[in-house]
CSV table of C-alpha atoms in Angstrom, one decimal:
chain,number,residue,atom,x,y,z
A,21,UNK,CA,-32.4,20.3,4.7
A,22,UNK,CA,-30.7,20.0,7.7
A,23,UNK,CA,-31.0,17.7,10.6
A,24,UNK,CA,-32.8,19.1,13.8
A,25,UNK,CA,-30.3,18.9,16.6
A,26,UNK,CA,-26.3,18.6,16.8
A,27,UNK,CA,-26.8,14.5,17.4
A,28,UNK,CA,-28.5,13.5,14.8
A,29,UNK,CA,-25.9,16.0,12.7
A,30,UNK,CA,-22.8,14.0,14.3
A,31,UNK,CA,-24.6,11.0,13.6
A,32,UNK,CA,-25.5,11.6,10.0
A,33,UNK,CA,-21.5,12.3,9.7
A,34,UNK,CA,-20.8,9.1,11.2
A,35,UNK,CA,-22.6,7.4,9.0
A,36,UNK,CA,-21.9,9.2,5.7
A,37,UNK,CA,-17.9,8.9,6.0
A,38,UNK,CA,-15.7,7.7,3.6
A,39,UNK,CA,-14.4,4.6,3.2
A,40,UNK,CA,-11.0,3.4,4.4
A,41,UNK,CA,-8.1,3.7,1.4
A,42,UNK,CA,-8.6,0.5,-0.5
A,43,UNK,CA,-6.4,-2.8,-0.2
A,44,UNK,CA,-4.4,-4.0,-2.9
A,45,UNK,CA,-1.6,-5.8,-0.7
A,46,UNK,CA,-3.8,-9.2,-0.7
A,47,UNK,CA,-2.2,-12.2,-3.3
A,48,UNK,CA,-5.8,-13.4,-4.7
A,49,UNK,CA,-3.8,-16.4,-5.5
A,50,UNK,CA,-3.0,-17.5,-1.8
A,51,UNK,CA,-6.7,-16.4,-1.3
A,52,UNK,CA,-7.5,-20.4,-0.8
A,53,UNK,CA,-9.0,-22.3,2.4
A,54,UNK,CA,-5.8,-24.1,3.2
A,55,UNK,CA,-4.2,-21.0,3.8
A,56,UNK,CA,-5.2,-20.0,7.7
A,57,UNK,CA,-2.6,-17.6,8.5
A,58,UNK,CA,-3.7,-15.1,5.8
A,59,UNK,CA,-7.8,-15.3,6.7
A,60,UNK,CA,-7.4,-15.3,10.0
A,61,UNK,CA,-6.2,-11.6,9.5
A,62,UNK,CA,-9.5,-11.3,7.9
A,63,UNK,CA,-11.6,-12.3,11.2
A,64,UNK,CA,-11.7,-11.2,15.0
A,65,UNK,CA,-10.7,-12.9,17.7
A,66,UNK,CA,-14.4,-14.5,18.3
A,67,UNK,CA,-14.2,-15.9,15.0
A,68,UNK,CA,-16.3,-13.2,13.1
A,69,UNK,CA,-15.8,-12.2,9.3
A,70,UNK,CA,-14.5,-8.6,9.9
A,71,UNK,CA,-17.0,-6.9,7.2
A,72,UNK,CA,-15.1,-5.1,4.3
A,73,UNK,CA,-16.0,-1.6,5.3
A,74,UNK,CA,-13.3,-1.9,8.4
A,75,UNK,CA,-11.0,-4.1,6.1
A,76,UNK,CA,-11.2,-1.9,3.0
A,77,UNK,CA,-11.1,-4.0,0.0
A,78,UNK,CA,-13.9,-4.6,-2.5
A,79,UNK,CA,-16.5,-6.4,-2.2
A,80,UNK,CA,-15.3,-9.1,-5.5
A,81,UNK,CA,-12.3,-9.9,-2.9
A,82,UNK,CA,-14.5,-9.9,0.1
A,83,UNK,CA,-17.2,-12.4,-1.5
A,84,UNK,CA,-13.8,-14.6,-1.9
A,85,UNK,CA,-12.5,-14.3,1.5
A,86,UNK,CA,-16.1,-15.1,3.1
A,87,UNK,CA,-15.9,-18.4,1.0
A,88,UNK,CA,-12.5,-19.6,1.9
A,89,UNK,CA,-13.2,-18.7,5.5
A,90,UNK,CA,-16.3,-20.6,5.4
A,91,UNK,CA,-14.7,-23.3,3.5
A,92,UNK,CA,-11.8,-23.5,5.8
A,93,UNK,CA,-14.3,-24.0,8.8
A,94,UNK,CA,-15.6,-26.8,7.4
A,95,UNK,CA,-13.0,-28.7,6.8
A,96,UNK,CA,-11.8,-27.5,11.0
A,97,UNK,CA,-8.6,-25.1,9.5
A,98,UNK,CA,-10.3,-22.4,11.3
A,99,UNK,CA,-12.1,-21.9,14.6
């Protein structure tokens, strides 16, 4: 079945594309909150997380970056 007009058609492509090629140039082991240079690549100039659908890694490694970037907030490494 396809949708009823050409928007909802360029939508539904939208939405169903593929994921970005993966990231494997991340060192899980400088993954830690004291790091800031390396998570701030992971957030945008407000301060938001970036989600991992833009930044392309799993979601194992994402769950790890959102807690060091949390973690490095609270202890004021990161704005």
């Amino acid at each position: 079945m396809q949708p009823k007009t050409r928007e909802r058609l360029s939508n539904l492509r939208r939405a169903n594309r593929k994921m970005p090629r993966r990231r494997m140039d991340i060192p899980v082991d400088q993954l830690v909150y004291s790091n800031p240079e390396l998570l701030s690549r992971f957030t945008s100039e407000t301060g938001k997380i970036i989600p991992r659908r833009i930044t392309g890694v799993s979601a194992k490694l994402h769950r790890k970056i959102t807690n060091a970037i949390k973690r490095s907030r609270a202890v004021n490494l990161l704005p």
